[in-house]
CSV table of C-alpha atoms in Angstrom, one decimal:
chain,number,residue,atom,x,y,z
A,9,MET,CA,211.6,-42.8,-109.2
A,10,PHE,CA,215.3,-43.4,-108.5
A,11,SER,CA,217.7,-46.1,-107.6
A,12,ARG,CA,221.2,-46.7,-106.5
A,13,THR,CA,223.4,-49.8,-106.2
A,14,PHE,CA,223.9,-51.0,-102.6
A,15,ARG,CA,225.5,-54.3,-101.6
A,16,SER,CA,224.1,-55.0,-98.1
A,17,THR,CA,220.7,-56.7,-97.5
A,18,VAL,CA,217.7,-54.7,-96.4
A,19,GLN,CA,217.2,-54.3,-92.7
A,20,PRO,CA,213.8,-53.8,-91.0
A,21,VAL,CA,214.9,-50.6,-89.3
A,22,GLU,CA,215.6,-49.1,-92.7
A,23,LEU,CA,212.1,-50.2,-93.9
A,24,ALA,CA,210.6,-48.5,-90.8
A,25,ARG,CA,212.5,-45.2,-91.4
A,26,LYS,CA,211.6,-45.0,-95.1
A,27,LEU,CA,207.9,-45.9,-94.4
A,28,ALA,CA,207.7,-43.0,-92.0
A,29,LYS,CA,209.3,-40.8,-94.7
A,30,GLU,CA,206.7,-41.9,-97.2
A,31,MET,CA,203.9,-41.1,-94.7
A,32,ASP,CA,205.4,-37.6,-94.3
A,33,ASP,CA,205.9,-37.0,-98.0
A,34,HIS,CA,202.3,-37.9,-98.8
A,35,LYS,CA,200.5,-35.9,-96.1
A,36,THR,CA,197.6,-33.6,-97.1
A,37,ILE,CA,196.9,-30.6,-94.9
A,38,SER,CA,193.2,-30.0,-94.6
A,39,ILE,CA,191.4,-27.3,-92.6
A,40,HIS,CA,191.6,-28.9,-89.2
A,41,ARG,CA,193.5,-32.1,-89.9
A,42,VAL,CA,196.6,-33.5,-91.6
A,43,TYR,CA,195.7,-36.7,-93.6
A,44,VAL,CA,198.1,-39.4,-94.6
A,45,PRO,CA,197.8,-42.7,-96.6
A,46,ASP,CA,197.1,-45.9,-94.7
A,47,GLU,CA,198.3,-48.6,-97.1
A,48,TYR,CA,202.0,-49.2,-97.8
A,49,THR,CA,203.4,-51.9,-100.2
A,50,VAL,CA,207.1,-52.8,-99.9
A,51,PHE,CA,208.8,-54.4,-102.9
A,52,LEU,CA,211.9,-56.5,-102.2
A,53,ASN,CA,214.4,-58.5,-104.1
A,54,PRO,CA,213.6,-62.3,-103.7
A,55,ALA,CA,216.8,-62.8,-101.6
A,56,ASP,CA,216.0,-59.9,-99.3
A,57,ARG,CA,212.4,-61.1,-98.7
A,58,GLU,CA,213.7,-64.7,-98.1
A,59,GLN,CA,215.7,-63.5,-95.0
A,60,PHE,CA,212.4,-62.3,-93.4
A,61,ALA,CA,210.5,-65.6,-94.1
A,62,ALA,CA,210.7,-66.9,-90.6
A,63,TYR,CA,209.2,-63.8,-89.0
A,64,GLU,CA,207.5,-61.9,-91.9
A,65,THR,CA,204.1,-61.6,-90.2
A,66,GLN,CA,205.7,-60.3,-86.9
A,67,MET,CA,207.8,-57.8,-88.8
A,68,ARG,CA,204.8,-56.5,-90.7
A,69,ASN,CA,203.0,-56.0,-87.4
A,70,GLU,CA,206.0,-54.1,-86.0
A,71,LEU,CA,206.1,-51.9,-89.0
A,72,VAL,CA,202.3,-51.1,-88.6
A,73,GLU,CA,202.8,-50.2,-84.9
A,74,TYR,CA,205.8,-48.0,-85.9
A,75,LEU,CA,203.5,-46.1,-88.4
A,76,VAL,CA,200.7,-45.8,-85.8
A,77,GLU,CA,203.1,-44.3,-83.3
A,78,HIS,CA,204.7,-42.0,-85.9
A,79,ALA,CA,201.2,-40.7,-86.9
A,80,ARG,CA,200.4,-40.1,-83.2
A,81,ARG,CA,203.6,-38.2,-82.6
A,82,GLU,CA,203.1,-36.0,-85.7
A,83,GLY,CA,199.3,-35.5,-85.1
A,84,TYR,CA,198.3,-37.1,-88.5
A,85,SER,CA,194.8,-38.4,-89.2
A,86,LEU,CA,194.4,-42.0,-90.6
A,87,ALA,CA,191.1,-43.2,-92.1
A,88,ALA,CA,192.0,-46.8,-91.0
A,89,ARG,CA,194.7,-48.7,-89.2
A,90,PRO,CA,197.8,-48.8,-91.5
A,91,LEU,CA,198.4,-51.9,-93.6
A,92,VAL,CA,201.9,-52.9,-94.6
A,93,LEU,CA,202.2,-55.5,-97.5
A,94,LEU,CA,205.4,-57.2,-98.8
A,95,GLU,CA,205.8,-58.1,-102.5
A,96,THR,CA,208.7,-59.6,-104.5
A,97,ASP,CA,210.2,-57.8,-107.5
A,98,ASP,CA,213.0,-59.6,-109.5
A,99,ASP,CA,214.1,-56.3,-111.0
A,100,LEU,CA,215.4,-54.9,-107.7
A,101,THR,CA,218.9,-55.6,-106.7
A,102,VAL,CA,219.9,-56.9,-103.2
A,103,GLY,CA,219.7,-54.2,-100.7
A,104,THR,CA,217.4,-52.0,-102.7
A,105,PHE,CA,213.6,-51.8,-102.0
A,106,GLY,CA,210.6,-49.9,-103.3
A,107,ILE,CA,207.6,-48.4,-101.5
A,108,ALA,CA,204.2,-47.6,-103.0
A,109,VAL,CA,201.5,-45.8,-100.9
A,110,SER,CA,197.8,-45.7,-101.4
A,111,THR,CA,194.5,-45.6,-99.6
A,112,GLN,CA,193.0,-48.9,-98.4
A,113,SER,CA,190.0,-50.4,-100.1
A,114,PRO,CA,187.2,-51.5,-97.7
A,115,ALA,CA,188.5,-55.1,-97.9
A,116,SER,CA,192.0,-54.1,-97.1
A,117,ALA,CA,190.8,-51.9,-94.2
A,118,ALA,CA,188.9,-54.9,-92.8
A,119,GLU,CA,192.1,-57.0,-93.1
A,120,ALA,CA,194.1,-54.4,-91.2
A,121,ALA,CA,191.5,-54.2,-88.4
A,122,ARG,CA,191.7,-58.0,-88.0
A,123,ALA,CA,195.5,-58.0,-87.8
A,124,PRO,CA,196.7,-59.5,-84.5
A,125,GLU,CA,198.2,-57.2,-81.9
A,126,PRO,CA,202.0,-57.6,-81.4
A,127,ALA,CA,203.4,-59.3,-78.2
A,128,GLN,CA,203.6,-57.2,-75.1
A,129,SER,CA,207.0,-55.5,-74.5
A,130,ASP,CA,208.7,-55.2,-71.1
A,131,THR,CA,208.6,-51.4,-71.3
A,132,PRO,CA,206.9,-50.2,-68.0
A,133,ALA,CA,204.2,-47.5,-67.5
A,134,ARG,CA,202.6,-47.9,-70.9
A,135,ASP,CA,199.5,-50.1,-71.7
A,136,PRO,CA,199.0,-51.5,-75.2
A,137,GLN,CA,197.7,-49.1,-77.8
A,138,PRO,CA,194.1,-49.4,-79.1
A,139,PRO,CA,193.8,-52.1,-81.9
A,140,ALA,CA,192.8,-49.5,-84.4
A,141,ALA,CA,193.1,-45.8,-85.0
A,142,PRO,CA,189.7,-44.0,-84.7
A,143,THR,CA,187.7,-43.7,-87.9
A,144,LEU,CA,187.7,-40.1,-89.0
A,145,PRO,CA,185.5,-38.1,-91.4
A,146,ASP,CA,186.3,-38.1,-95.1
A,147,LEU,CA,188.7,-35.4,-96.3
A,148,PRO,CA,186.7,-32.2,-96.8
A,149,PRO,CA,186.5,-31.0,-100.4
A,150,ALA,CA,187.9,-27.6,-99.4
A,151,ALA,CA,191.3,-29.0,-98.2
A,152,VAL,CA,194.2,-26.6,-98.4
A,153,ALA,CA,197.5,-28.4,-99.0
A,154,SER,CA,200.7,-28.4,-100.9
A,155,PRO,CA,200.5,-31.1,-103.7
A,156,PRO,CA,201.5,-34.5,-102.2
A,157,LEU,CA,203.5,-37.0,-104.1
A,158,ALA,CA,201.3,-39.1,-106.4
A,159,ALA,CA,199.8,-42.1,-104.5
A,160,GLY,CA,200.7,-45.4,-106.1
A,161,ALA,CA,204.1,-44.2,-107.4
A,162,THR,CA,206.9,-46.5,-106.2
A,163,MET,CA,209.9,-44.9,-104.6
A,164,ILE,CA,213.1,-46.9,-104.7
A,165,TYR,CA,215.5,-46.8,-101.8
A,166,ALA,CA,219.0,-48.0,-101.1
A,167,PRO,CA,219.1,-48.2,-97.3
A,168,GLY,CA,222.0,-46.7,-95.4
A,169,ASP,CA,223.1,-44.5,-98.2
A,170,ASP,CA,221.2,-41.2,-97.8
A,171,ASP,CA,224.0,-38.7,-98.5
A,172,GLY,CA,223.4,-37.1,-101.8
A,173,GLU,CA,220.2,-39.1,-102.4
A,174,GLN,CA,218.3,-37.9,-105.3
A,175,GLN,CA,214.9,-36.5,-104.4
A,176,PRO,CA,211.8,-35.8,-106.4
A,177,PRO,CA,211.2,-32.2,-107.3
A,178,ALA,CA,210.1,-30.3,-104.2
A,179,ALA,CA,206.7,-28.7,-104.2
A,180,ALA,CA,206.4,-25.1,-102.8
A,181,GLU,CA,206.0,-25.1,-99.1
A,182,PRO,CA,202.8,-23.5,-97.8
A,183,GLU,CA,203.1,-20.5,-95.5
A,184,PRO,CA,203.7,-21.6,-91.8
A,185,ARG,CA,200.4,-21.9,-90.0
A,186,GLN,CA,199.9,-21.7,-86.2
A,187,GLU,CA,198.8,-24.9,-84.6
A,188,THR,CA,196.5,-25.1,-81.6
A,189,ALA,CA,195.7,-28.2,-79.4
A,190,THR,CA,192.6,-28.2,-77.2
A,191,LEU,CA,190.7,-30.5,-74.8
A,192,GLU,CA,186.9,-30.2,-75.3
A,193,TRP,CA,184.2,-31.5,-73.0
A,194,ALA,CA,180.6,-30.7,-72.2
A,195,GLU,CA,181.6,-27.9,-69.8
A,196,GLY,CA,184.1,-26.1,-72.0
A,197,THR,CA,187.3,-26.0,-73.9
A,198,VAL,CA,191.0,-25.6,-72.7
A,199,THR,CA,193.9,-24.7,-75.0
A,200,ILE,CA,197.0,-26.8,-74.1
A,201,GLY,CA,199.8,-24.7,-75.6
A,202,SER,CA,203.2,-25.5,-74.1
A,203,ARG,CA,202.0,-26.0,-70.6
A,204,VAL,CA,200.9,-29.1,-68.6
A,205,VAL,CA,197.1,-29.3,-68.4
A,206,THR,CA,195.7,-31.2,-65.4
A,207,ILE,CA,192.3,-33.1,-65.3
A,208,GLY,CA,190.5,-33.8,-62.1
A,209,ARG,CA,187.9,-32.8,-59.4
A,210,SER,CA,190.1,-30.3,-57.7
A,211,SER,CA,189.4,-26.6,-58.2
A,212,ASP,CA,193.1,-26.2,-59.1
A,213,CYS,CA,192.7,-28.4,-62.2
A,214,ASP,CA,192.6,-26.8,-65.7
A,215,VAL,CA,189.9,-29.3,-66.7
A,216,ARG,CA,187.7,-29.5,-63.6
A,217,VAL,CA,185.3,-32.4,-63.7
A,218,ASP,CA,182.5,-32.6,-61.2
A,219,ASP,CA,182.3,-36.4,-61.0
A,220,ALA,CA,182.6,-38.6,-57.9
A,221,ASN,CA,184.3,-41.2,-60.1
A,222,VAL,CA,187.2,-38.8,-60.9
A,223,SER,CA,190.2,-38.3,-58.6
A,224,ARG,CA,191.1,-34.9,-57.4
A,225,ARG,CA,194.2,-34.9,-59.7
A,226,HIS,CA,193.2,-37.6,-62.1
A,227,ALA,CA,195.5,-37.2,-65.2
A,228,GLU,CA,197.4,-34.6,-67.2
A,229,VAL,CA,198.3,-33.8,-70.8
A,230,ARG,CA,201.9,-32.8,-71.5
A,231,ARG,CA,203.6,-31.2,-74.6
A,232,ILE,CA,206.5,-33.4,-75.6
A,233,GLY,CA,208.5,-32.1,-78.6
A,234,ASP,CA,206.0,-31.9,-81.5
A,235,GLY,CA,203.5,-34.2,-79.8
A,236,TYR,CA,201.2,-34.5,-76.8
A,237,SER,CA,201.2,-37.2,-74.1
A,238,LEU,CA,198.4,-38.2,-71.7
A,239,VAL,CA,199.5,-39.5,-68.3
A,240,ASP,CA,197.3,-41.1,-65.6
A,241,LEU,CA,198.3,-39.7,-62.1
A,242,GLY,CA,197.6,-42.8,-60.2
A,243,SER,CA,193.8,-42.3,-60.2
A,244,THR,CA,191.4,-44.6,-58.4
A,245,ASN,CA,189.3,-45.5,-61.4
A,246,GLY,CA,191.8,-45.2,-64.2
A,247,THR,CA,192.0,-43.3,-67.5
A,248,GLU,CA,190.9,-44.5,-70.9
A,249,VAL,CA,191.7,-43.4,-74.5
A,250,ASN,CA,189.3,-44.6,-77.2
A,251,GLY,CA,188.0,-47.3,-74.7
A,252,GLN,CA,191.5,-48.6,-73.8
A,253,ARG,CA,192.8,-48.2,-70.3
A,254,ILE,CA,196.2,-46.5,-70.2
A,255,GLN,CA,199.0,-45.3,-67.9
A,256,GLU,CA,200.7,-43.1,-70.5
A,257,THR,CA,200.1,-42.7,-74.2
A,258,ALA,CA,200.7,-40.3,-77.1
A,259,LEU,CA,197.6,-38.5,-78.2
A,260,MET,CA,196.4,-38.3,-81.8
A,261,ASN,CA,193.9,-35.8,-83.2
A,262,GLY,CA,190.4,-36.9,-82.4
A,263,ASP,CA,191.3,-39.2,-79.5
A,264,VAL,CA,188.5,-39.4,-76.8
A,265,ILE,CA,189.8,-39.4,-73.2
A,266,SER,CA,187.5,-41.0,-70.6
A,267,VAL,CA,187.7,-40.1,-66.9
A,268,GLY,CA,184.9,-41.4,-64.8
A,269,THR,CA,181.7,-40.8,-66.9
A,270,THR,CA,183.2,-37.7,-68.6
A,271,ARG,CA,184.4,-37.7,-72.2
A,272,ILE,CA,187.1,-35.3,-73.3
A,273,THR,CA,188.1,-34.9,-76.9
A,274,PHE,CA,191.7,-34.0,-77.9
A,275,GLU,CA,191.9,-31.9,-81.0
A,276,ARG,CA,194.9,-30.5,-83.0
A,277,ARG,CA,194.1,-27.7,-85.6
A,278,LEU,CA,196.0,-25.7,-88.1
A,279,GLY,CA,194.8,-22.1,-88.6
């Protein structure tokens, strides 16, 4: 735990950035997945929280969506849709906030699942994300990981003042491990790598689907930075991810792509 005096009030963008940092700091690397916590409690000085009173619910929803997108970009696995809670702490000074992470109880997970979706944005070529991340299996007992920071410990931040910021003792980093990303369906498996992988009926497609409901060039998966994106290529019957129709979306480990009557699973593995 650490703190520093900072005179400005807390800004939502700083909360989002530090929440993503806490997600990164508490990841656990398993055999085939990277797990992260799904409940984040933000502690604020009463004056800082008061400035959010008129739109606190909307801001919490935006922070949840930010964490969902961050998890998708990094290929993290979540047991449930993230939950962001706000609490007041009189011991914190204005401009300083704390974040505690944990795993949701069944009741909290149900609350997160019932959370309303944020308003639609004007950004083109992207449909709304599914209301909840897919439920994934429990962490295997043979997980191999560097020790994460203790869940439940509250980290204190002074936003905007990162230079020279004191950090908790760093754990030894594990040896770099090669990552593979694949598309798996009833007829086979294709490794994505750094290339674009096409899906469709055409014999030129990497994932060839013999289905009259699938267009000749239906969709493609692209490597973008450290993540992967699925793009519909103007298909006749559309493309779905986890039951939601999309035009373009980031892919997260375990997502199920539907083209016609064919189901294709996206997997990211370390090993």
